[in-house]
mmCIF file of C-alpha atoms in Angstrom:
data_model
loop_
_atom_site.group_PDB
_atom_site.id
_atom_site.type_symbol
_atom_site.label_atom_id
_atom_site.label_comp_id
_atom_site.label_asym_id
_atom_site.label_seq_id
_atom_site.Cartn_x
_atom_site.Cartn_y
_atom_site.Cartn_z
ATOM 1 C CA MET C 27 0.000 0.000 0.000
ATOM 2 C CA ARG C 28 2.825 2.382 0.851
ATOM 3 C CA THR C 29 4.465 1.682 -2.510
ATOM 4 C CA ALA C 30 1.182 2.426 -4.295
ATOM 5 C CA ASN C 31 0.771 5.685 -2.381
ATOM 6 C CA ILE C 32 4.279 6.731 -3.397
ATOM 7 C CA GLY C 33 3.391 5.879 -6.988
ATOM 8 C CA ARG C 34 0.293 8.056 -6.842
ATOM 9 C CA GLY C 35 2.359 10.851 -5.357
ATOM 10 C CA ARG C 36 4.446 10.750 -8.513
ATOM 11 C CA LEU C 37 1.451 12.167 -10.358
ATOM 12 C CA LEU C 38 2.818 15.471 -9.076
ATOM 13 C CA PHE C 39 5.508 15.105 -11.752
ATOM 14 C CA ALA C 40 2.769 16.315 -14.089
ATOM 15 C CA VAL C 41 3.170 19.768 -12.519
ATOM 16 C CA PRO C 42 6.755 20.424 -13.709
ATOM 17 C CA THR C 43 6.051 18.847 -17.097
ATOM 18 C CA ALA C 44 2.988 21.078 -17.539
ATOM 19 C CA LEU C 45 5.068 24.108 -16.599
ATOM 20 C CA ALA C 46 7.720 22.924 -19.050
ATOM 21 C CA GLY C 47 5.041 23.080 -21.741
ATOM 22 C CA VAL C 48 4.269 26.669 -20.747
ATOM 23 C CA ALA C 49 7.982 27.531 -20.793
ATOM 24 C CA LEU C 50 8.382 26.005 -24.256
ATOM 25 C CA ALA C 51 5.446 28.074 -25.509
ATOM 26 C CA TRP C 52 7.032 31.190 -24.018
ATOM 27 C CA LEU C 53 10.271 30.491 -25.909
ATOM 28 C CA LEU C 54 8.369 29.949 -29.153
ATOM 29 C CA ALA C 55 5.924 32.847 -28.868
ATOM 30 C CA THR C 56 7.894 35.722 -27.311
ATOM 31 C CA PRO C 57 7.118 38.623 -27.629
ATOM 32 C CA ASP C 58 3.526 37.721 -28.602
ATOM 33 C CA GLY C 59 2.880 35.913 -25.330
ATOM 34 C CA PRO C 60 1.920 33.922 -23.393
ATOM 35 C CA SER C 61 0.621 35.747 -20.345
ATOM 36 C CA PRO C 62 2.298 34.951 -17.005
ATOM 37 C CA THR C 63 -1.116 33.707 -15.862
ATOM 38 C CA ALA C 64 -0.646 30.660 -18.118
ATOM 39 C CA ALA C 65 1.380 28.958 -15.371
ATOM 40 C CA VAL C 66 -1.577 29.090 -12.989
ATOM 41 C CA ARG C 67 -4.072 28.398 -15.762
ATOM 42 C CA VAL C 68 -2.467 25.069 -16.645
ATOM 43 C CA LEU C 69 -2.554 23.949 -13.005
ATOM 44 C CA ALA C 70 -6.229 24.899 -12.785
ATOM 45 C CA VAL C 71 -7.064 23.094 -16.018
ATOM 46 C CA GLY C 72 -5.161 19.974 -14.966
ATOM 47 C CA LEU C 73 -6.972 19.837 -11.632
ATOM 48 C CA GLY C 74 -10.286 20.500 -13.358
ATOM 49 C CA ALA C 75 -9.688 17.725 -15.872
ATOM 50 C CA THR C 76 -8.949 15.313 -13.028
ATOM 51 C CA VAL C 77 -12.198 16.284 -11.287
ATOM 52 C CA PHE C 78 -14.018 15.759 -14.586
ATOM 53 C CA GLY C 79 -12.429 12.318 -14.921
ATOM 54 C CA LEU C 80 -13.381 11.319 -11.375
ATOM 55 C CA ALA C 81 -16.974 12.433 -11.936
ATOM 56 C CA ALA C 82 -17.052 10.598 -15.273
ATOM 57 C CA TRP C 83 -16.012 7.308 -13.670
ATOM 58 C CA GLN C 84 -18.557 7.813 -10.904
ATOM 59 C CA TRP C 85 -21.237 8.329 -13.548
ATOM 60 C CA LEU C 86 -20.147 5.417 -15.763
ATOM 61 C CA GLN C 87 -20.413 2.917 -12.920
ATOM 62 C CA ARG C 88 -23.702 4.310 -11.566
ATOM 63 C CA ASP C 89 -25.717 1.146 -12.357
ATOM 64 C CA GLU C 90 -23.083 -1.440 -11.475
ATOM 65 C CA ARG C 91 -23.821 -3.646 -8.483
ATOM 66 C CA ARG C 92 -20.126 -4.183 -7.754
ATOM 67 C CA PRO C 93 -18.287 -1.167 -9.153
ATOM 68 C CA ALA C 94 -14.574 -1.514 -9.811
ATOM 69 C CA LEU C 95 -13.881 1.831 -8.110
ATOM 70 C CA ASP C 96 -15.047 2.481 -4.563
ATOM 71 C CA ALA C 97 -17.671 5.249 -4.571
ATOM 72 C CA GLY C 98 -16.507 6.631 -1.230
ATOM 73 C CA LEU C 99 -12.919 6.871 -2.443
ATOM 74 C CA LEU C 100 -14.077 8.587 -5.627
ATOM 75 C CA TRP C 101 -16.061 11.211 -3.679
ATOM 76 C CA ARG C 102 -13.227 11.795 -1.210
ATOM 77 C CA THR C 103 -10.647 12.219 -3.954
ATOM 78 C CA LEU C 104 -13.025 14.380 -5.965
ATOM 79 C CA ALA C 105 -13.624 16.690 -2.994
ATOM 80 C CA ALA C 106 -9.886 17.092 -2.350
ATOM 81 C CA VAL C 107 -8.950 17.769 -5.974
ATOM 82 C CA ALA C 108 -11.938 20.080 -6.502
ATOM 83 C CA GLY C 109 -10.904 22.057 -3.422
ATOM 84 C CA ALA C 110 -7.422 22.542 -4.860
ATOM 85 C CA TRP C 111 -8.996 23.493 -8.185
ATOM 86 C CA THR C 112 -11.136 26.146 -6.502
ATOM 87 C CA ILE C 113 -8.051 27.691 -4.907
ATOM 88 C CA ALA C 114 -6.227 27.727 -8.254
ATOM 89 C CA GLU C 115 -9.206 29.389 -9.952
ATOM 90 C CA CYS C 116 -9.371 32.063 -7.230
ATOM 91 C CA VAL C 117 -5.677 32.811 -7.701
ATOM 92 C CA LEU C 118 -6.212 32.984 -11.457
ATOM 93 C CA VAL C 119 -9.034 35.524 -11.078
ATOM 94 C CA VAL C 120 -6.812 37.722 -8.897
ATOM 95 C CA LEU C 121 -3.912 37.524 -11.361
ATOM 96 C CA GLU C 122 -6.174 38.299 -14.313
ATOM 97 C CA ALA C 123 -7.612 41.268 -12.419
ATOM 98 C CA ALA C 124 -4.104 42.589 -11.792
ATOM 99 C CA GLU C 125 -3.136 42.090 -15.430
ATOM 100 C CA THR C 126 -6.262 43.813 -16.724
ATOM 101 C CA GLY C 127 -5.803 46.739 -14.336
ATOM 102 C CA GLY C 128 -2.091 47.083 -15.051
ATOM 103 C CA ARG C 129 -1.201 46.289 -11.432
ATOM 104 C CA SER C 130 1.499 44.128 -9.902
ATOM 105 C CA HIS C 131 0.538 40.467 -9.632
ATOM 106 C CA PHE C 132 1.733 40.539 -6.017
ATOM 107 C CA ALA C 133 -0.129 43.631 -4.807
ATOM 108 C CA VAL C 134 -3.744 43.584 -5.947
ATOM 109 C CA ALA C 135 -6.323 45.636 -4.057
ATOM 110 C CA PRO C 136 -9.641 43.887 -3.298
ATOM 111 C CA GLY C 137 -11.455 46.679 -5.124
ATOM 112 C CA THR C 138 -9.535 45.865 -8.303
ATOM 113 C CA VAL C 139 -10.715 42.262 -8.153
ATOM 114 C CA VAL C 140 -14.315 43.285 -7.424
ATOM 115 C CA ASP C 141 -14.343 45.689 -10.377
ATOM 116 C CA PHE C 142 -12.824 43.025 -12.620
ATOM 117 C CA VAL C 143 -15.524 40.507 -11.701
ATOM 118 C CA ARG C 144 -18.323 43.070 -11.907
ATOM 119 C CA VAL C 145 -17.389 44.882 -15.126
ATOM 120 C CA VAL C 146 -15.077 42.750 -17.293
ATOM 121 C CA GLY C 147 -16.430 39.759 -19.204
ATOM 122 C CA ALA C 148 -13.408 37.604 -18.363
ATOM 123 C CA GLY C 149 -13.910 38.456 -14.696
ATOM 124 C CA ARG C 150 -17.537 37.364 -14.770
ATOM 125 C CA LEU C 151 -16.568 34.094 -16.440
ATOM 126 C CA GLY C 152 -13.900 33.599 -13.790
ATOM 127 C CA ALA C 153 -16.475 34.153 -11.052
ATOM 128 C CA VAL C 154 -18.795 31.588 -12.654
ATOM 129 C CA THR C 155 -15.923 29.114 -12.750
ATOM 130 C CA VAL C 156 -15.094 29.640 -9.075
ATOM 131 C CA ALA C 157 -18.762 29.261 -8.103
ATOM 132 C CA CYS C 158 -19.028 25.973 -10.002
ATOM 133 C CA THR C 159 -15.818 24.528 -8.568
ATOM 134 C CA ALA C 160 -16.792 25.513 -5.023
ATOM 135 C CA LEU C 161 -20.202 23.872 -5.441
ATOM 136 C CA VAL C 162 -18.610 20.693 -6.793
ATOM 137 C CA THR C 163 -16.282 20.624 -3.778
ATOM 138 C CA LEU C 164 -19.207 21.020 -1.382
ATOM 139 C CA ILE C 165 -21.327 18.326 -3.041
ATOM 140 C CA ALA C 166 -18.456 15.831 -3.127
ATOM 141 C CA ALA C 167 -17.504 16.502 0.500
ATOM 142 C CA VAL C 168 -21.085 16.047 1.720
ATOM 143 C CA ALA C 169 -21.565 12.911 -0.394
ATOM 144 C CA TYR C 170 -18.400 11.410 1.104
ATOM 145 C CA ARG C 171 -18.951 12.449 4.721
ATOM 146 C CA ARG C 172 -22.564 11.279 4.824
ATOM 147 C CA SER C 173 -22.116 8.308 2.484
ATOM 148 C CA LEU C 174 -24.911 9.640 0.285
ATOM 149 C CA PRO C 175 -25.756 7.982 -3.059
ATOM 150 C CA TRP C 176 -25.510 11.358 -4.760
ATOM 151 C CA PRO C 177 -25.968 11.204 -8.558
ATOM 152 C CA ALA C 178 -22.785 12.002 -10.440
ATOM 153 C CA ALA C 179 -24.484 13.658 -13.432
ATOM 154 C CA PRO C 180 -24.952 17.112 -11.796
ATOM 155 C CA VAL C 181 -21.332 17.107 -10.626
ATOM 156 C CA LEU C 182 -20.162 16.120 -14.097
ATOM 157 C CA ALA C 183 -22.251 18.912 -15.640
ATOM 158 C CA LEU C 184 -20.991 21.545 -13.193
ATOM 159 C CA THR C 185 -17.408 20.467 -13.758
ATOM 160 C CA GLY C 186 -17.840 20.625 -17.520
ATOM 161 C CA LEU C 187 -19.359 24.104 -17.248
ATOM 162 C CA ALA C 188 -16.438 25.295 -15.127
ATOM 163 C CA LEU C 189 -13.943 23.923 -17.649
ATOM 164 C CA ILE C 190 -15.521 25.576 -20.688
ATOM 165 C CA ALA C 191 -16.565 28.911 -19.120
ATOM 166 C CA ARG C 192 -13.339 30.735 -20.025
ATOM 167 C CA PRO C 193 -12.565 29.060 -23.378
ATOM 168 C CA ILE C 194 -15.989 29.770 -24.918
ATOM 169 C CA GLY C 195 -15.321 33.478 -24.398
ATOM 170 C CA GLY C 196 -11.887 33.288 -26.008
ATOM 171 C CA HIS C 197 -10.408 33.585 -29.503
ATOM 172 C CA MET C 198 -13.145 31.654 -31.324
ATOM 173 C CA SER C 199 -16.217 33.080 -29.602
ATOM 174 C CA GLN C 200 -16.927 35.537 -32.420
ATOM 175 C CA GLN C 201 -16.791 32.869 -35.132
ATOM 176 C CA THR C 202 -19.744 30.767 -36.277
ATOM 177 C CA LEU C 203 -19.880 27.693 -34.036
ATOM 178 C CA GLY C 204 -16.599 28.872 -32.507
ATOM 179 C CA SER C 205 -17.725 28.498 -28.917
ATOM 180 C CA LEU C 206 -19.114 25.020 -29.633
ATOM 181 C CA LEU C 207 -15.809 23.939 -31.169
ATOM 182 C CA ASP C 208 -13.883 25.318 -28.201
ATOM 183 C CA ALA C 209 -16.169 23.517 -25.751
ATOM 184 C CA ALA C 210 -15.756 20.218 -27.598
ATOM 185 C CA HIS C 211 -11.971 20.700 -27.704
ATOM 186 C CA VAL C 212 -11.704 21.408 -23.982
ATOM 187 C CA LEU C 213 -14.008 18.583 -22.886
ATOM 188 C CA ALA C 214 -12.253 16.062 -25.135
ATOM 189 C CA ALA C 215 -8.883 17.036 -23.644
ATOM 190 C CA ALA C 216 -10.286 16.897 -20.107
ATOM 191 C CA THR C 217 -11.742 13.436 -20.697
ATOM 192 C CA TRP C 218 -8.531 12.111 -22.223
ATOM 193 C CA PHE C 219 -6.273 13.379 -19.454
ATOM 194 C CA GLY C 220 -8.679 13.395 -16.521
ATOM 195 C CA MET C 221 -10.029 9.863 -16.767
ATOM 196 C CA LEU C 222 -6.476 8.495 -16.762
ATOM 197 C CA THR C 223 -5.338 10.553 -13.772
ATOM 198 C CA ALA C 224 -8.568 9.580 -12.008
ATOM 199 C CA LEU C 225 -7.742 5.914 -12.541
ATOM 200 C CA ALA C 226 -4.225 6.472 -11.228
ATOM 201 C CA LEU C 227 -5.665 8.052 -8.082
ATOM 202 C CA THR C 228 -8.411 5.522 -7.346
ATOM 203 C CA ALA C 229 -7.759 2.138 -9.024
ATOM 204 C CA ARG C 230 -6.468 -0.096 -6.239
ATOM 205 C CA SER C 231 -6.465 -3.588 -7.728
ATOM 206 C CA ARG C 232 -5.444 -5.582 -10.770
ATOM 207 C CA GLY C 233 -9.138 -6.288 -11.358
ATOM 208 C CA ALA C 234 -10.025 -2.591 -11.447
ATOM 209 C CA TRP C 235 -7.384 -1.914 -14.087
ATOM 210 C CA ALA C 236 -8.467 -4.992 -16.059
ATOM 211 C CA SER C 237 -12.069 -3.800 -16.075
ATOM 212 C CA LEU C 238 -11.619 -0.080 -16.647
ATOM 213 C CA LEU C 239 -8.446 0.414 -18.679
ATOM 214 C CA PRO C 240 -9.945 -1.028 -21.907
ATOM 215 C CA ARG C 241 -12.975 1.241 -21.458
ATOM 216 C CA TYR C 242 -10.696 4.216 -20.963
ATOM 217 C CA SER C 243 -8.654 3.293 -24.032
ATOM 218 C CA THR C 244 -11.754 3.249 -26.252
ATOM 219 C CA ILE C 245 -12.974 6.594 -24.897
ATOM 220 C CA ALA C 246 -9.498 8.128 -25.154
ATOM 221 C CA TRP C 247 -9.088 7.327 -28.853
ATOM 222 C CA ARG C 248 -12.427 8.951 -29.636
ATOM 223 C CA CYS C 249 -11.421 12.016 -27.645
ATOM 224 C CA VAL C 250 -8.132 12.288 -29.513
ATOM 225 C CA TRP C 251 -9.903 12.518 -32.863
ATOM 226 C CA VAL C 252 -12.323 15.143 -31.547
ATOM 227 C CA LEU C 253 -9.354 17.024 -30.123
ATOM 228 C CA ALA C 254 -7.430 16.876 -33.399
ATOM 229 C CA ALA C 255 -10.393 17.894 -35.570
ATOM 230 C CA THR C 256 -11.500 20.832 -33.432
ATOM 231 C CA GLY C 257 -7.925 22.000 -32.917
ATOM 232 C CA LEU C 258 -7.276 21.936 -36.659
ATOM 233 C CA ILE C 259 -10.397 23.988 -37.395
ATOM 234 C CA ASN C 260 -9.608 26.488 -34.640
ATOM 235 C CA ALA C 261 -6.040 26.955 -35.872
ATOM 236 C CA ALA C 262 -7.099 27.293 -39.516
ATOM 237 C CA VAL C 263 -9.666 29.971 -38.683
ATOM 238 C CA ARG C 264 -7.331 31.884 -36.385
ATOM 239 C CA LEU C 265 -4.233 31.783 -38.601
ATOM 240 C CA GLY C 266 -5.888 32.032 -42.003
ATOM 241 C CA GLY C 267 -2.999 30.426 -43.868
ATOM 242 C CA ILE C 268 0.198 28.356 -43.756
ATOM 243 C CA ALA C 269 2.782 31.132 -43.405
ATOM 244 C CA PRO C 270 1.573 32.320 -39.954
ATOM 245 C CA LEU C 271 2.480 28.880 -38.584
ATOM 246 C CA VAL C 272 6.114 29.970 -38.614
ATOM 247 C CA THR C 273 5.891 33.763 -38.728
ATOM 248 C CA THR C 274 3.719 34.249 -35.614
ATOM 249 C CA GLY C 275 4.156 33.190 -32.023
ATOM 250 C CA TYR C 276 0.663 31.716 -32.009
ATOM 251 C CA GLY C 277 1.442 29.621 -35.077
ATOM 252 C CA ARG C 278 4.680 28.275 -33.629
ATOM 253 C CA VAL C 279 2.890 27.159 -30.460
ATOM 254 C CA VAL C 280 0.227 25.492 -32.615
ATOM 255 C CA LEU C 281 2.996 23.589 -34.412
ATOM 256 C CA ALA C 282 4.429 22.516 -31.055
ATOM 257 C CA LYS C 283 0.973 21.258 -30.049
ATOM 258 C CA VAL C 284 0.732 19.262 -33.274
ATOM 259 C CA VAL C 285 4.109 17.650 -32.615
ATOM 260 C CA ALA C 286 3.110 16.895 -29.013
ATOM 261 C CA LEU C 287 -0.183 15.353 -30.122
ATOM 262 C CA ALA C 288 1.579 13.217 -32.723
ATOM 263 C CA GLY C 289 3.993 11.985 -30.060
ATOM 264 C CA LEU C 290 1.135 11.195 -27.695
ATOM 265 C CA LEU C 291 -0.703 9.319 -30.444
ATOM 266 C CA ALA C 292 2.383 7.186 -31.081
ATOM 267 C CA ALA C 293 2.796 6.541 -27.363
ATOM 268 C CA GLY C 294 -0.898 5.706 -27.052
ATOM 269 C CA TRP C 295 -0.675 3.197 -29.904
ATOM 270 C CA TRP C 296 2.311 1.532 -28.267
ATOM 271 C CA LEU C 297 0.666 1.441 -24.832
ATOM 272 C CA ARG C 298 -2.526 0.030 -26.324
ATOM 273 C CA ARG C 299 -0.478 -2.946 -27.550
ATOM 274 C CA THR C 300 1.831 -3.423 -24.565
ATOM 275 C CA TRP C 301 -0.346 -2.337 -21.639
ATOM 276 C CA VAL C 302 -4.094 -2.323 -22.303
ATOM 277 C CA GLY C 303 -4.323 -5.871 -23.653
ATOM 278 C CA PRO C 304 -2.134 -7.491 -20.987
ATOM 279 C CA ALA C 305 -3.860 -5.498 -18.226
ATOM 280 C CA ALA C 306 -7.279 -6.633 -19.457
ATOM 281 C CA ALA C 307 -6.015 -10.228 -19.307
ATOM 282 C CA HIS C 308 -4.790 -9.725 -15.701
ATOM 283 C CA ARG C 309 -1.155 -10.179 -16.777
ATOM 284 C CA ILE C 310 -0.003 -6.818 -15.339
ATOM 285 C CA ASP C 311 -0.289 -6.010 -11.648
ATOM 286 C CA ALA C 312 -1.810 -2.819 -10.255
ATOM 287 C CA ASP C 313 1.531 -1.201 -9.396
ATOM 288 C CA ALA C 314 2.839 -1.649 -12.941
ATOM 289 C CA SER C 315 -0.346 -0.160 -14.385
ATOM 290 C CA LEU C 316 -0.069 2.740 -11.962
ATOM 291 C CA ARG C 317 3.500 3.475 -13.058
ATOM 292 C CA ARG C 318 2.482 3.533 -16.705
ATOM 293 C CA ALA C 319 -0.513 5.752 -16.002
ATOM 294 C CA VAL C 320 1.661 8.209 -14.079
ATOM 295 C CA GLY C 321 4.231 8.329 -16.880
ATOM 296 C CA GLU C 322 1.581 8.859 -19.548
ATOM 297 C CA SER C 323 -0.148 11.571 -17.486
ATOM 298 C CA ALA C 324 3.106 13.455 -16.949
ATOM 299 C CA THR C 325 3.812 13.329 -20.681
ATOM 300 C CA MET C 326 0.311 14.519 -21.571
ATOM 301 C CA ALA C 327 0.745 17.449 -19.184
ATOM 302 C CA VAL C 328 3.300 18.979 -21.581
ATOM 303 C CA ALA C 329 0.543 19.339 -24.178
ATOM 304 C CA PHE C 330 -1.709 20.866 -21.525
ATOM 305 C CA GLY C 331 0.994 23.433 -20.804
ATOM 306 C CA LEU C 332 1.208 24.340 -24.477
ATOM 307 C CA ALA C 333 -2.580 24.644 -24.683
ATOM 308 C CA ALA C 334 -2.815 26.864 -21.602
ATOM 309 C CA ALA C 335 -0.114 29.122 -22.995
ATOM 310 C CA LEU C 336 -1.772 29.228 -26.413
ATOM 311 C CA ALA C 337 -4.979 30.540 -24.831
ATOM 312 C CA THR C 338 -3.130 33.689 -23.733
ATOM 313 C CA THR C 339 -0.912 34.148 -26.794
ATOM 314 C CA ALA C 340 -1.734 36.961 -29.210
#
C-alpha cells in the first residue's frame, strides 16, 4: 500500500512537465505571449480535468452492483482535488484582475478584483468558474462524509461548465460555431487526461485496471480525434494560412501542439499494444499499471501546458 501511495504521489511530476510546456510556448511565442497567468491556468485546467475524470467514472459505474472503483474513495478524492482546483481558480481571477488593471501580480487591491468581476467579461466568467468549482467541492464533501448515493451527473455537468466557461469566451467566440468547437476541444482534452489521472488516483487492484483500462482506451481514442479535428479547425480559422504557422508566435505554439499530439498518439498506440491488452487479461499487476498511467499523465501534461499558454498568446 505504501508503494502504491508513493506511486500516486508521482502524479505530481505532471506539474513540472505542464510548466515545461508553458515555458516552451514562451520560448516559441515571445514577444507575442503567453501571459504569465498561463502557469496558474495550466494547473487549474489539470486539476479541473482530473475532477471531470473522477466524476465521469462515478457516472459510468452508476448502475453497477459491484463497481470496480469504490464510490466513497471517488467522492473523497473528488472533494480534495476540486478544493485545490477552486483555490487555483481564485488565484487565477486575482492575477487576471491585476493584469487587466495594469497592477502588480503581487499587490492587488480587493477593489480591483471586485471591479474586474463586476465589469469585465473575463472576470464574470472567472467568477462563474469559481462558483461551479466551489459547489462541486461542497457536493463531493457532503456525499463522502454522509455516504450519500448522490448522482454524479450534476457534478459532471458543473465540472464541464467550469472547464468551458473561459474558453468559450476566447479567440473563437466571435466565429460561427466557434464556442461550440472550443467547448468540444476542452471537454475532449479533459476526458482524455482526466479519466487516466482519475484511474491512477483511485484504481487499487489488478481487477479494477483490467475492467476499466480497456474502457478508458476506447474513450481516449475517440477524444483524440475530436481534439485533433476541433484544434485543426480552430487553428485554420485563427491563422488564415500556412505562413503564420512559422511567422507568428501563435502559429509556432500550434505547431508545437501538433508535434506533441503526434507523439502522444504514437505513445498511445504503443501502450494500447503493450499495456491495455495485458492489463485486461490480468497479466499486469496494479503497481505496474499505476506506473504507466503516471508516466503517460506526466507526458500529456506537456501538451496541456502548451494549450494553456496558447490561450493567452496573441
